[in-house]
Amino acid sequence: MTLASWALLALVLGLVIFDTVTYRAKNRRPLLLEVVVFLAGAFFVAFPGRATALAHAAGIGRGVDFLIYPIVIWLTRESLLTRRRRQEDSERITELTRALALHGADYRGAPRPTSSD
């Protein structure tokens, strides 16, 4: 293994350990998925020939392409889902803020709204 491979393994394992310590009390399913994916990635970093063999078996030219294609697709999906969730959360916060403002508004001395408003 090369120095770059060792550095990538250290990064992957460091992220797995950090996320496990940080998120072990909550988000267990996503954490388990992350650990499985990262450990599979670590396997392919340690044994790049295996990725190439799988890629050839799947009809893809290089092992790195075999790994990058699904990762790019997954990251694009996650990006779109996160954007949608952020927009939905923003709309909910706006609705909640309006409801709280109306609930806490002081209407004493203010003209009453008419039915035409």
Coordinates of N, CA and C in Angstrom, one line a residue:
M1 N 0.8 -1.2 0.0 CA 0.0 0.0 0.0 C 0.9 1.2 0.0
T2 N 0.4 2.3 -0.6 CA 1.1 3.5 -0.8 C 0.8 4.4 0.4
L3 N 1.6 5.5 0.5 CA 1.4 6.5 1.6 C 0.0 7.1 1.4
A4 N -0.4 7.3 0.2 CA -1.8 7.9 -0.1 C -2.9 7.0 0.4
S5 N -2.7 5.7 0.2 CA -3.7 4.7 0.7 C -3.7 4.7 2.2
W6 N -2.6 4.8 2.9 CA -2.6 4.8 4.3 C -3.3 6.1 4.8
A7 N -3.1 7.2 4.1 CA -3.7 8.5 4.5 C -5.2 8.4 4.3
L8 N -5.7 7.8 3.2 CA -7.1 7.7 3.0 C -7.7 6.7 4.0
L9 N -7.0 5.7 4.4 CA -7.5 4.7 5.4 C -7.7 5.4 6.7
A10 N -6.6 6.2 7.1 CA -6.7 7.0 8.3 C -7.8 8.0 8.4
L11 N -8.1 8.6 7.2 CA -9.2 9.6 7.1 C -10.5 8.9 7.3
V12 N -10.7 7.8 6.6 CA -12.0 7.0 6.6 C -12.2 6.5 8.1
L13 N -11.2 5.9 8.6 CA -11.4 5.3 10.0 C -11.6 6.4 11.0
G14 N -10.9 7.5 10.8 CA -11.1 8.7 11.7 C -12.5 9.2 11.7
L15 N -13.0 9.3 10.5 CA -14.4 9.8 10.3 C -15.4 8.8 10.9
V16 N -15.2 7.5 10.7 CA -16.0 6.5 11.3 C -16.0 6.6 12.9
I17 N -14.8 6.7 13.4 CA -14.7 6.8 14.9 C -15.3 8.1 15.4
F18 N -15.1 9.2 14.7 CA -15.6 10.5 15.2 C -17.1 10.5 15.1
D19 N -17.7 10.0 14.0 CA -19.2 10.0 13.9 C -19.8 9.0 14.8
T20 N -19.1 7.9 15.1 CA -19.7 6.9 16.0 C -19.7 7.5 17.4
V21 N -18.7 8.1 17.8 CA -18.7 8.8 19.2 C -19.7 9.9 19.2
T22 N -19.8 10.7 18.2 CA -20.6 11.9 18.2 C -22.1 11.6 18.1
Y23 N -22.4 10.6 17.2 CA -23.9 10.4 16.9 C -24.4 9.0 17.4
R24 N -23.7 8.3 18.3 CA -24.1 7.0 18.7 C -25.4 7.0 19.5
A25 N -25.7 8.1 20.2 CA -27.0 8.2 20.9 C -28.2 8.4 20.1
K26 N -28.0 9.0 18.9 CA -29.1 9.3 18.0 C -28.7 9.0 16.6
N27 N -29.7 8.9 15.7 CA -29.5 8.6 14.3 C -28.7 7.3 14.1
R28 N -29.1 6.2 14.8 CA -28.4 5.0 14.7 C -28.4 4.3 13.3
R29 N -29.6 4.4 12.6 CA -29.6 3.8 11.3 C -28.7 4.5 10.3
P30 N -28.8 5.8 10.2 CA -27.8 6.5 9.3 C -26.4 6.2 9.7
L31 N -26.1 6.2 11.0 CA -24.7 5.9 11.4 C -24.3 4.5 11.0
L32 N -25.2 3.5 11.2 CA -24.8 2.2 10.8 C -24.6 2.1 9.2
L33 N -25.4 2.8 8.5 CA -25.2 2.8 7.0 C -23.9 3.5 6.7
E34 N -23.6 4.6 7.3 CA -22.3 5.2 7.1 C -21.1 4.3 7.4
V35 N -21.2 3.7 8.6 CA -20.1 2.8 8.9 C -19.9 1.7 7.9
V36 N -21.0 1.1 7.5 CA -20.9 0.0 6.5 C -20.3 0.5 5.2
V37 N -20.8 1.6 4.7 CA -20.3 2.2 3.4 C -18.8 2.6 3.6
F38 N -18.5 3.3 4.7 CA -17.1 3.7 4.8 C -16.2 2.5 5.0
L39 N -16.6 1.5 5.7 CA -15.7 0.3 5.8 C -15.6 -0.4 4.5
A40 N -16.6 -0.5 3.7 CA -16.5 -1.0 2.3 C -15.5 -0.2 1.5
G41 N -15.6 1.1 1.6 CA -14.7 2.0 1.0 C -13.3 1.8 1.4
A42 N -13.1 1.6 2.7 CA -11.8 1.3 3.3 C -11.2 0.0 2.7
F43 N -12.0 -1.0 2.5 CA -11.6 -2.2 1.9 C -11.1 -2.0 0.5
F44 N -11.8 -1.2 -0.3 CA -11.3 -0.9 -1.6 C -10.1 0.0 -1.7
V45 N -9.9 0.8 -0.7 CA -8.7 1.6 -0.6 C -7.5 0.7 -0.3
A46 N -7.7 -0.2 0.6 CA -6.6 -1.1 1.0 C -6.3 -2.2 -0.1
F47 N -7.4 -2.6 -0.9 CA -7.2 -3.6 -1.9 C -7.8 -3.0 -3.2
P48 N -7.1 -2.1 -3.9 CA -7.7 -1.5 -5.1 C -7.9 -2.5 -6.3
G49 N -7.1 -3.6 -6.2 CA -7.3 -4.6 -7.3 C -8.7 -5.2 -7.2
R50 N -9.2 -5.3 -6.0 CA -10.6 -5.9 -5.9 C -11.6 -5.0 -6.6
A51 N -11.5 -3.7 -6.4 CA -12.4 -2.8 -7.1 C -12.3 -2.9 -8.6
T52 N -11.1 -3.0 -9.1 CA -10.9 -3.2 -10.5 C -11.5 -4.5 -11.0
A53 N -11.4 -5.5 -10.3 CA -12.0 -6.8 -10.7 C -13.5 -6.7 -10.7
L54 N -14.1 -6.1 -9.7 CA -15.5 -5.9 -9.7 C -16.0 -5.0 -10.8
A55 N -15.2 -4.0 -11.1 CA -15.6 -3.1 -12.2 C -15.6 -3.8 -13.5
H56 N -14.5 -4.6 -13.7 CA -14.5 -5.4 -15.0 C -15.6 -6.4 -15.1
A57 N -16.0 -7.0 -14.0 CA -17.1 -7.9 -13.9 C -18.4 -7.2 -14.3
A58 N -18.5 -5.9 -13.9 CA -19.7 -5.2 -14.1 C -19.7 -4.5 -15.5
G59 N -18.6 -4.6 -16.2 CA -18.5 -4.0 -17.5 C -18.0 -2.5 -17.5
I60 N -17.4 -2.1 -16.4 CA -16.9 -0.7 -16.2 C -15.4 -0.8 -16.3
G61 N -14.8 0.1 -17.0 CA -13.4 0.0 -17.2 C -12.4 0.1 -16.0
R62 N -12.7 1.0 -15.1 CA -11.7 1.1 -14.0 C -12.4 0.9 -12.7
G63 N -11.7 0.5 -11.7 CA -12.2 0.2 -10.4 C -12.7 1.5 -9.7
V64 N -12.0 2.6 -9.9 CA -12.4 3.9 -9.3 C -13.7 4.4 -9.9
D65 N -14.0 4.1 -11.2 CA -15.3 4.5 -11.8 C -16.4 3.6 -11.2
F66 N -16.1 2.4 -10.9 CA -17.1 1.5 -10.2 C -17.5 2.1 -8.9
L67 N -16.6 2.8 -8.2 CA -17.0 3.4 -6.9 C -17.5 4.8 -7.0
I68 N -17.0 5.5 -8.0 CA -17.4 6.9 -8.1 C -18.8 7.1 -8.7
Y69 N -19.2 6.3 -9.6 CA -20.6 6.4 -10.2 C -21.7 6.4 -9.2
P70 N -21.7 5.3 -8.4 CA -22.8 5.3 -7.4 C -22.7 6.4 -6.3
I71 N -21.5 6.8 -6.0 CA -21.3 7.8 -5.0 C -21.8 9.2 -5.5
V72 N -21.5 9.5 -6.7 CA -22.0 10.7 -7.3 C -23.5 10.7 -7.4
I73 N -24.1 9.6 -7.8 CA -25.5 9.5 -7.9 C -26.1 9.7 -6.5
W74 N -25.6 9.0 -5.5 CA -26.1 9.1 -4.1 C -26.0 10.5 -3.6
L75 N -24.8 11.2 -3.8 CA -24.6 12.5 -3.3 C -25.5 13.5 -3.9
T76 N -25.8 13.3 -5.2 CA -26.7 14.2 -5.9 C -28.1 14.1 -5.3
R77 N -28.5 12.8 -5.1 CA -29.8 12.6 -4.5 C -29.9 13.2 -3.1
E78 N -28.9 13.0 -2.3 CA -28.9 13.6 -0.9 C -28.9 15.1 -1.0
S79 N -28.2 15.7 -1.9 CA -28.2 17.2 -2.1 C -29.6 17.7 -2.4
L80 N -30.3 17.0 -3.3 CA -31.7 17.4 -3.7 C -32.6 17.2 -2.5
L81 N -32.5 16.1 -1.8 CA -33.4 15.8 -0.7 C -33.2 16.8 0.4
T82 N -31.9 17.2 0.7 CA -31.6 18.2 1.7 C -32.1 19.5 1.4
R83 N -32.0 19.9 0.1 CA -32.6 21.2 -0.4 C -34.1 21.2 -0.2
R84 N -34.8 20.1 -0.5 CA -36.2 20.1 -0.4 C -36.6 20.2 1.1
R85 N -35.9 19.4 2.0 CA -36.2 19.5 3.4 C -35.9 20.9 4.0
R86 N -34.9 21.5 3.5 CA -34.6 22.9 4.0 C -35.7 23.8 3.6
Q87 N -36.2 23.7 2.4 CA -37.3 24.6 2.0 C -38.5 24.3 2.8
E88 N -38.9 23.0 3.0 CA -40.0 22.7 3.8 C -39.9 23.2 5.2
D89 N -38.7 23.1 5.8 CA -38.5 23.6 7.2 C -38.6 25.1 7.2
S90 N -38.1 25.8 6.2 CA -38.3 27.2 6.1 C -39.7 27.6 6.1
E91 N -40.5 26.9 5.3 CA -42.0 27.2 5.2 C -42.7 27.0 6.5
R92 N -42.3 25.9 7.2 CA -42.9 25.6 8.5 C -42.5 26.7 9.6
I93 N -41.3 27.1 9.5 CA -40.8 28.2 10.5 C -41.6 29.5 10.2
T94 N -41.8 29.8 8.9 CA -42.5 31.0 8.6 C -43.9 30.9 9.1
E95 N -44.6 29.8 8.9 CA -46.0 29.6 9.4 C -46.0 29.7 10.9
L96 N -45.1 29.1 11.6 CA -45.0 29.1 13.0 C -44.8 30.5 13.5
T97 N -43.9 31.3 12.9 CA -43.6 32.6 13.3 C -44.9 33.5 13.1
R98 N -45.6 33.3 12.0 CA -46.8 34.1 11.8 C -47.9 33.8 12.9
A99 N -48.0 32.5 13.1 CA -49.0 32.1 14.1 C -48.6 32.6 15.5
L100 N -47.4 32.6 15.9 CA -47.0 33.1 17.2 C -47.2 34.7 17.2
A101 N -46.9 35.3 16.1 CA -47.0 36.8 16.1 C -48.5 37.1 16.2
L102 N -49.4 36.4 15.5 CA -50.8 36.7 15.6 C -51.3 36.4 17.0
H103 N -50.8 35.3 17.6 CA -51.3 34.9 18.9 C -50.9 35.9 20.0
G104 N -49.7 36.4 19.9 CA -49.2 37.4 20.8 C -49.5 38.8 20.5
A105 N -50.2 39.1 19.5 CA -50.4 40.5 19.1 C -51.4 41.1 20.1
D106 N -51.2 42.4 20.3 CA -52.0 43.2 21.3 C -53.0 44.0 20.4
Y107 N -54.3 43.6 20.4 CA -55.2 44.3 19.6 C -56.0 45.4 20.3
R108 N -55.6 45.7 21.5 CA -56.3 46.8 22.3 C -56.1 48.1 21.6
G109 N -57.1 48.8 21.3 CA -57.0 50.1 20.7 C -56.8 50.1 19.2
A110 N -56.6 48.9 18.7 CA -56.5 48.8 17.2 C -57.8 48.6 16.6
P111 N -58.0 49.1 15.4 CA -59.3 48.9 14.7 C -59.5 47.4 14.4
R112 N -60.7 47.0 14.6 CA -61.1 45.6 14.3 C -61.1 45.4 12.8
P113 N -60.5 44.2 12.4 CA -60.6 43.9 11.0 C -62.0 43.6 10.6
T114 N -62.3 44.0 9.4 CA -63.7 43.8 8.8 C -63.7 42.5 8.0
S115 N -64.8 42.1 7.7 CA -64.9 40.8 6.9 C -64.4 41.0 5.5
S116 N -64.3 42.2 5.0 CA -63.8 42.5 3.7 C -62.3 42.4 3.6
D117 N -61.6 42.4 4.8 CA -60.1 42.4 4.8 C -59.6 41.0 4.4

